[in-house]
PDB file of C-alpha atoms in Angstrom:
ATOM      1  CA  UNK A  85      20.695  -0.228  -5.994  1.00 75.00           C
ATOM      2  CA  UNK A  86      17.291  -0.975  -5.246  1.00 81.00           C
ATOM      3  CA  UNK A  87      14.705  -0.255  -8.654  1.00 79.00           C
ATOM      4  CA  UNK A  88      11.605   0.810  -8.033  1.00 80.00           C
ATOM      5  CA  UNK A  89       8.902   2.008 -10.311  1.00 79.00           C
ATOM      6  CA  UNK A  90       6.420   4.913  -9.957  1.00 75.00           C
ATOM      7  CA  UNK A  91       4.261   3.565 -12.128  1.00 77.00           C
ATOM      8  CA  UNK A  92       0.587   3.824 -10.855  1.00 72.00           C
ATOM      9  CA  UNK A  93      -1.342   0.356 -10.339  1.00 75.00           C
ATOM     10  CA  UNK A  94      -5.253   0.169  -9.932  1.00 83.00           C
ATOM     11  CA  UNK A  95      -4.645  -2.182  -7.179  1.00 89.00           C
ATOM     12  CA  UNK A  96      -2.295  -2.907  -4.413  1.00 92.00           C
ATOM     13  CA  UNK A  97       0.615  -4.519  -4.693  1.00 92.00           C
ATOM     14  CA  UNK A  98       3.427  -6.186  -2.993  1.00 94.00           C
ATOM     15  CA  UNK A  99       6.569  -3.605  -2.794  1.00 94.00           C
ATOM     16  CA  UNK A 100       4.042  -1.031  -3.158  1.00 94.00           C
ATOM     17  CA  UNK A 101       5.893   1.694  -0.935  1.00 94.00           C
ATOM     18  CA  UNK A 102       2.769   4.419   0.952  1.00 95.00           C
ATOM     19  CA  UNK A 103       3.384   7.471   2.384  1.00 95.00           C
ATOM     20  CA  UNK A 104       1.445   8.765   5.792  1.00 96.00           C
ATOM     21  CA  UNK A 105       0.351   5.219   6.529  1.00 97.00           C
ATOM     22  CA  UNK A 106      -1.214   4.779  10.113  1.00 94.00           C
ATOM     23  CA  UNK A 107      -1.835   2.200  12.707  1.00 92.00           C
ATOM     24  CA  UNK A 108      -4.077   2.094  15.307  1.00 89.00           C
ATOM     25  CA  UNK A 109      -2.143   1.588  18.505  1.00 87.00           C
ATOM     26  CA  UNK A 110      -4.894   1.714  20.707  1.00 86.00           C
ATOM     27  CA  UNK A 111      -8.740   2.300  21.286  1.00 89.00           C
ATOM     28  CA  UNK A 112     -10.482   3.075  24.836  1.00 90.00           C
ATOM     29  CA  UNK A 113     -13.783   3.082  25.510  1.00 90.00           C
ATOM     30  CA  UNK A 114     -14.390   4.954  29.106  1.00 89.00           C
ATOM     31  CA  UNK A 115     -17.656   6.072  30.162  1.00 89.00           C
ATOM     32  CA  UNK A 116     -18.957   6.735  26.164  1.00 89.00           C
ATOM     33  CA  UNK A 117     -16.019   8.474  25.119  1.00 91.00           C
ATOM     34  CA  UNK A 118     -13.829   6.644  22.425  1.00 92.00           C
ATOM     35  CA  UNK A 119      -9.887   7.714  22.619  1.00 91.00           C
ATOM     36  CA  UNK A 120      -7.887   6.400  19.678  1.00 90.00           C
ATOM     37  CA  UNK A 121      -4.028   6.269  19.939  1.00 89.00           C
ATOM     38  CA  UNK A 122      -2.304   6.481  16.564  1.00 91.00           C
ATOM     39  CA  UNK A 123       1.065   6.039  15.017  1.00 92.00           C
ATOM     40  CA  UNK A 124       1.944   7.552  11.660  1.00 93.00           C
ATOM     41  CA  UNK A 125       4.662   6.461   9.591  1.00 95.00           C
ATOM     42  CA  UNK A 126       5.822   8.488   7.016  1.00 94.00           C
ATOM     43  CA  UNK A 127       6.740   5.086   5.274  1.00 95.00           C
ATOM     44  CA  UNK A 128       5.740   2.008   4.832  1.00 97.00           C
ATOM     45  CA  UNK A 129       6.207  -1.273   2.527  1.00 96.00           C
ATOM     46  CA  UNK A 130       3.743  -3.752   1.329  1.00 96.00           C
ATOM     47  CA  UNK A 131       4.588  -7.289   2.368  1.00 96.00           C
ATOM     48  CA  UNK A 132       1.737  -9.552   2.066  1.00 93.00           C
ATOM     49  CA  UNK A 133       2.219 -11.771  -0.797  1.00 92.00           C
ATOM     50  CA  UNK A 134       1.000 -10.382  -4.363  1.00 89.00           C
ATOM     51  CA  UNK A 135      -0.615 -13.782  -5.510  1.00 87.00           C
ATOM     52  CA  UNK A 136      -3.180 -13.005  -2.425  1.00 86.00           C
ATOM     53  CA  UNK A 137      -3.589  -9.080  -3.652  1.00 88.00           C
ATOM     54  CA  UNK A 138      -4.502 -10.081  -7.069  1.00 85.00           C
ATOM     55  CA  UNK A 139      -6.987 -12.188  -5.947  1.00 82.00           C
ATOM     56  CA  UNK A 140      -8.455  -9.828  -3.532  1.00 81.00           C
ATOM     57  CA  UNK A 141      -8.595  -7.552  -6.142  1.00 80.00           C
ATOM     58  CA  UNK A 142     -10.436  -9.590  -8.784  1.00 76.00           C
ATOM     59  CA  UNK A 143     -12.629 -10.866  -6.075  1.00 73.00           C
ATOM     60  CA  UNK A 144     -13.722  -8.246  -4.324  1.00 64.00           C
ATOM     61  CA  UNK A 145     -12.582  -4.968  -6.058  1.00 57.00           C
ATOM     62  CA  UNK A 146     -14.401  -5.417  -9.543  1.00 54.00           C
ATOM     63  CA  UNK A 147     -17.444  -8.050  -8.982  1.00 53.00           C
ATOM     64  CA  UNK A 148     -19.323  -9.404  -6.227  1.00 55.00           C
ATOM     65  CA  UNK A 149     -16.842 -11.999  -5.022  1.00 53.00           C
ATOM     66  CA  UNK A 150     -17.760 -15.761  -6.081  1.00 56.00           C
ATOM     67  CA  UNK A 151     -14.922 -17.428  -3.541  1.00 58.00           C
ATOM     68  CA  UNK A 152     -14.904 -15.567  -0.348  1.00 65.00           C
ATOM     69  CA  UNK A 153     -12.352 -17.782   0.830  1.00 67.00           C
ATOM     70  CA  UNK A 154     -10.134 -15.172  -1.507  1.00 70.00           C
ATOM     71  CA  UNK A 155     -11.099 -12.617   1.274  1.00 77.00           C
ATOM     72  CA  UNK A 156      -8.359 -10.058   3.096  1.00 83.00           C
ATOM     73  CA  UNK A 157      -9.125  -8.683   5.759  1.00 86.00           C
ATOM     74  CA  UNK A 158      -5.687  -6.442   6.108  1.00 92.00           C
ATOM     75  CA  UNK A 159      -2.663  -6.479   3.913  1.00 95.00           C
ATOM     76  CA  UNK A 160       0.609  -6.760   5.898  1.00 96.00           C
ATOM     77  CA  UNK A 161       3.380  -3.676   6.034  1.00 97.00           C
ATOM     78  CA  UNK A 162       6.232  -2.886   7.304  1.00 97.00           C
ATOM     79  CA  UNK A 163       7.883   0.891   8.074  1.00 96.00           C
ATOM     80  CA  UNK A 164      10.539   1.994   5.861  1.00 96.00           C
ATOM     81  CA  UNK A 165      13.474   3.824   8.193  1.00 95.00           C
ATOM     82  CA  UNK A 166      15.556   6.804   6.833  1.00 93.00           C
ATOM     83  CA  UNK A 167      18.753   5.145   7.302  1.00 94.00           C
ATOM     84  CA  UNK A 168      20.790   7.913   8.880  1.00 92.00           C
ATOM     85  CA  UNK A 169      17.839   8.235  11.482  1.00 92.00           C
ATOM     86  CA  UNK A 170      18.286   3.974  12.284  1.00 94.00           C
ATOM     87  CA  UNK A 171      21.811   4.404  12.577  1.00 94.00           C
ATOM     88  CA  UNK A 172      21.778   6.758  14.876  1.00 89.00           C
ATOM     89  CA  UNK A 173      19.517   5.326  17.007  1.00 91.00           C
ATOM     90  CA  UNK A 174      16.452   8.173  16.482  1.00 87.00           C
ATOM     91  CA  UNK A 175      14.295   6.617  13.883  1.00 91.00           C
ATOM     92  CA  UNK A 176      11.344   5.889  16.663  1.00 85.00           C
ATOM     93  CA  UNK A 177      11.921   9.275  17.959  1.00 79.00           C
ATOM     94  CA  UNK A 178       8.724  10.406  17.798  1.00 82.00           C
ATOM     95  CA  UNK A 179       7.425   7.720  20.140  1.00 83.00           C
ATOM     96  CA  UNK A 180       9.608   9.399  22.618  1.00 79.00           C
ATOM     97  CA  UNK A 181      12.088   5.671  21.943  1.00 84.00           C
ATOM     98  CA  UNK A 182      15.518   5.923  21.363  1.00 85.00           C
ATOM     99  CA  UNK A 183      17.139   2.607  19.832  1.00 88.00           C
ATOM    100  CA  UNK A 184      20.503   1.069  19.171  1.00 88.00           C
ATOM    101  CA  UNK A 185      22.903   3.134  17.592  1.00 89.00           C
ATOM    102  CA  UNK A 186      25.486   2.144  14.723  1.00 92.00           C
ATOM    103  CA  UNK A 187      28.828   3.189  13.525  1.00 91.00           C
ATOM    104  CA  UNK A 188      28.858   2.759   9.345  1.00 89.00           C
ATOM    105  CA  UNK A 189      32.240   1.662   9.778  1.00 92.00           C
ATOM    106  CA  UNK A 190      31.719  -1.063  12.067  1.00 92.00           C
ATOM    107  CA  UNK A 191      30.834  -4.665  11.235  1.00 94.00           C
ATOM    108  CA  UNK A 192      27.314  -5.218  12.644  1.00 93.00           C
ATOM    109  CA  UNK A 193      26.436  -1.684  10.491  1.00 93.00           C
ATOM    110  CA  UNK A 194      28.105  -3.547   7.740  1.00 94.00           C
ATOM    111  CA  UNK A 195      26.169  -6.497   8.168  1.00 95.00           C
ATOM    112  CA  UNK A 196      22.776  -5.168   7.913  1.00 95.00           C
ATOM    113  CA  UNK A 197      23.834  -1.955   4.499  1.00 95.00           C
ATOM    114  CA  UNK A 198      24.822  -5.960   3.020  1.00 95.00           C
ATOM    115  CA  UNK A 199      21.583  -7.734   4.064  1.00 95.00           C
ATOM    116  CA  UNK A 200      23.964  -9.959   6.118  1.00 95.00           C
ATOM    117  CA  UNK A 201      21.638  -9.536   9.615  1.00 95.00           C
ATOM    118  CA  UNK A 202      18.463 -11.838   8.839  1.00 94.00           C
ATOM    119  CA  UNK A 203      16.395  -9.172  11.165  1.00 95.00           C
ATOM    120  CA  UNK A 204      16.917  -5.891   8.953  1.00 96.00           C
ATOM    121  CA  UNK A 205      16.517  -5.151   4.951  1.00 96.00           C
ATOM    122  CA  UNK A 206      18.858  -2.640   3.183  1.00 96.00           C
ATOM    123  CA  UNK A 207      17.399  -0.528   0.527  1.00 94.00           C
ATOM    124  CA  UNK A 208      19.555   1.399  -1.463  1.00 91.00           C
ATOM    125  CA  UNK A 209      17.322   4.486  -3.293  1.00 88.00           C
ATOM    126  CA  UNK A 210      19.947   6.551  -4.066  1.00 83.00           C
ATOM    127  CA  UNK A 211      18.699   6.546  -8.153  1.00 77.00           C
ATOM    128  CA  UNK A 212      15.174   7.366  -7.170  1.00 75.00           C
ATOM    129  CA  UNK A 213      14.557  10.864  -6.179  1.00 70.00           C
ATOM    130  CA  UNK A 214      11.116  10.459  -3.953  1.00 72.00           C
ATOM    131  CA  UNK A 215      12.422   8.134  -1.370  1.00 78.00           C
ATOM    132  CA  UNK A 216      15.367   8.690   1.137  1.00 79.00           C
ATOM    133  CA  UNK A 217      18.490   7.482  -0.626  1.00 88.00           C
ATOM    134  CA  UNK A 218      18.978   4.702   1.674  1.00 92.00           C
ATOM    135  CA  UNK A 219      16.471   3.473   3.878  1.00 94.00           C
ATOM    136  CA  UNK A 220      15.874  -0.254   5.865  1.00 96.00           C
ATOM    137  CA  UNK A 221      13.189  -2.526   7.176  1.00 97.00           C
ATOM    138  CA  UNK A 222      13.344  -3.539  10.230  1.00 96.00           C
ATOM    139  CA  UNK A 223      11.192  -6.784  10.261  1.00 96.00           C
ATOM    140  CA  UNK A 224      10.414  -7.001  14.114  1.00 94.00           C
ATOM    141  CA  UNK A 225       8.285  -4.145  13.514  1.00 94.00           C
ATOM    142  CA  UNK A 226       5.116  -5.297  10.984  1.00 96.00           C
ATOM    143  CA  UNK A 227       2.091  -4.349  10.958  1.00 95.00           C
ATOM    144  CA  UNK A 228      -1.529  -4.567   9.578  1.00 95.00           C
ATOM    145  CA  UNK A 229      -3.797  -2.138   8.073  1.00 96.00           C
ATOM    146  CA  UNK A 230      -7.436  -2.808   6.396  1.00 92.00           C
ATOM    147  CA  UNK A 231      -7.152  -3.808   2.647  1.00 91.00           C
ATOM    148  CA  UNK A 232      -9.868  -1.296   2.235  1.00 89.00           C
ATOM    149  CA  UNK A 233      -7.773   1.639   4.337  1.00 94.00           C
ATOM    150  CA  UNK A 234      -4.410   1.028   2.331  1.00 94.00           C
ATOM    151  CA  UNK A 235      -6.686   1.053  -1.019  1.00 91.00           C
ATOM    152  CA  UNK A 236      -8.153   4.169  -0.186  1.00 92.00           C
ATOM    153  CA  UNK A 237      -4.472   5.376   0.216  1.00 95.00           C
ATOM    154  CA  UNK A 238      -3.837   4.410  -3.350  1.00 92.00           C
ATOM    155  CA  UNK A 239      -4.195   7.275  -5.192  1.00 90.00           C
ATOM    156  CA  UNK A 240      -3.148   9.974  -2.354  1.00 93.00           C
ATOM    157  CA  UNK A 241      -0.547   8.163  -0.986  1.00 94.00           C
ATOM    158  CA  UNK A 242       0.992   6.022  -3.294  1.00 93.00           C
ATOM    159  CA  UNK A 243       4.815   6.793  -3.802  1.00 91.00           C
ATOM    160  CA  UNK A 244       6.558   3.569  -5.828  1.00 90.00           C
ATOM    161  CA  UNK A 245       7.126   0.021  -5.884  1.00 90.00           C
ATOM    162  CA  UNK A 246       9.793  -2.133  -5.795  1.00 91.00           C
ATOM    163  CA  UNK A 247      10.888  -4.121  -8.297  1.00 88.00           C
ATOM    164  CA  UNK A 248       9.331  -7.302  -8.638  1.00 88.00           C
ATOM    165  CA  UNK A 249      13.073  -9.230  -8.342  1.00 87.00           C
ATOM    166  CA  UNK A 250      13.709  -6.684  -5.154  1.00 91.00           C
ATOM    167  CA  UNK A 251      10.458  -7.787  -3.697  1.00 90.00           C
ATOM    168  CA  UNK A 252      11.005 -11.375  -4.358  1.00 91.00           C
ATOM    169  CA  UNK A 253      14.043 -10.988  -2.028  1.00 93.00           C
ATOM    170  CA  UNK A 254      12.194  -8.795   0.774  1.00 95.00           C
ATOM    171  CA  UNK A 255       9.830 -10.918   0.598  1.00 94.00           C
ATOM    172  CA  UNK A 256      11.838 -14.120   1.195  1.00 94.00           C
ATOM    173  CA  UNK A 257      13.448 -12.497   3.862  1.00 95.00           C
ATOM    174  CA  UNK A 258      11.007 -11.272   5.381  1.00 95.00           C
ATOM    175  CA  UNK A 259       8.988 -14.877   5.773  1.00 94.00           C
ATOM    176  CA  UNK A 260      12.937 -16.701   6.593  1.00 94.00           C
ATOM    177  CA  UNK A 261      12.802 -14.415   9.398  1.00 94.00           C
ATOM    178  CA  UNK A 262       9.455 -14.562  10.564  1.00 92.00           C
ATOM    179  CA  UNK A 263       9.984 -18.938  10.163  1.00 92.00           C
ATOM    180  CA  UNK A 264      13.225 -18.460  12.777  1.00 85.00           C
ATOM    181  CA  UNK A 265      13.227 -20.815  15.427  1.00 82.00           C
ATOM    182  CA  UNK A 266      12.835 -19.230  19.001  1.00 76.00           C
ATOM    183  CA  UNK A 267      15.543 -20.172  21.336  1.00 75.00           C
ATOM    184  CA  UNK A 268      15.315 -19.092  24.694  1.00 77.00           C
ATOM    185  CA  UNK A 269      18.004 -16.227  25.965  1.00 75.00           C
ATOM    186  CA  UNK A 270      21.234 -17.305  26.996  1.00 76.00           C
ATOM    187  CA  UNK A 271      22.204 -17.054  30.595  1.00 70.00           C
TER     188      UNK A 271
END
């Protein structure tokens, strides 16, 4: 099982799991009239690394900051799938994509519910009420918001956080699989 805690910080933090969490997927500027194209997760996962939050924090969210090489400029997340809706294959659904689908029973479903498949992380939330009971991060899709977006967020949208020895390991995965060398398809 996956432990999280609910309780509230006064900063961000990595694991820190937000509800409602948007991304800007596009802006156009045509003739004086801005369109903005937005994507709205219902969950998301902090990933950028706590050691850099802190500091951000102390820097810039109590006193003038005295090191702006401490500065961030956006705090990296990651969506956190229901994991019925990623196994069968509707997860990104409301960006009219339908994806891969898995059978539980099968070994590449397996794989990924035992954090066997570098590209995916299980989460098992069945002891914690406010999230799904299982849910998983799929690492190819990241993203950044503002630090000073996400902190607004904190006390509106702010559900739990992971465990520090649970984020430890997302964490480590998450930069393993972001450090994978490229090789070029097979043909």
């Amino acid at each position: 099982m996956t432990k999280t805690t609910t309780e509230r910080a006064t900063r961000i933090r990595q694991g820190d799991i937000f509800r409602n969490v948007n991304v800007i997927e596009s802006a156009d500027d045509k003739e004086g009239i801005i369109t903005i194209e937005k994507i709205e997760f219902p969950l998301v996962i902090v990933l950028t690394q706590d050691c850099d939050l802190e500091s951000e924090f102390r820097l810039f969210g109590v006193q003038q900051p005295s090191d702006i090489n401490s500065k961030l400029f956006s705090v990296i997340v990651a969506p956190v799938y229901n994991f019925e809706h990623f196994v069968s294959g509707d997860h990104l659904s409301e960006l009219n994509i339908t994806t891969q689908t898995f059978n539980r029973n099968k070994t590449p479903c397996k794989n990924i519910m035992k954090n066997n498949d570098p590209r995916y992380h299980f989460l098992d939330f069945r002891s914690q009420p406010e999230l799904t009971p299982e849910a998983v991060i799929d690492f190819k899709h990241y993203f950044t918001v503002s630090v000073e977006y996400l902190r607004g967020l904190l006390k509106t949208n702010y559900v739990c956080s992971v465990a520090e020895l649970f984020r430890e390991q997302i964490s480590h995965r998450f930069a393993f699989f972001l450090s994978r060398i490229g090789l070029p398809p097979e043909k």
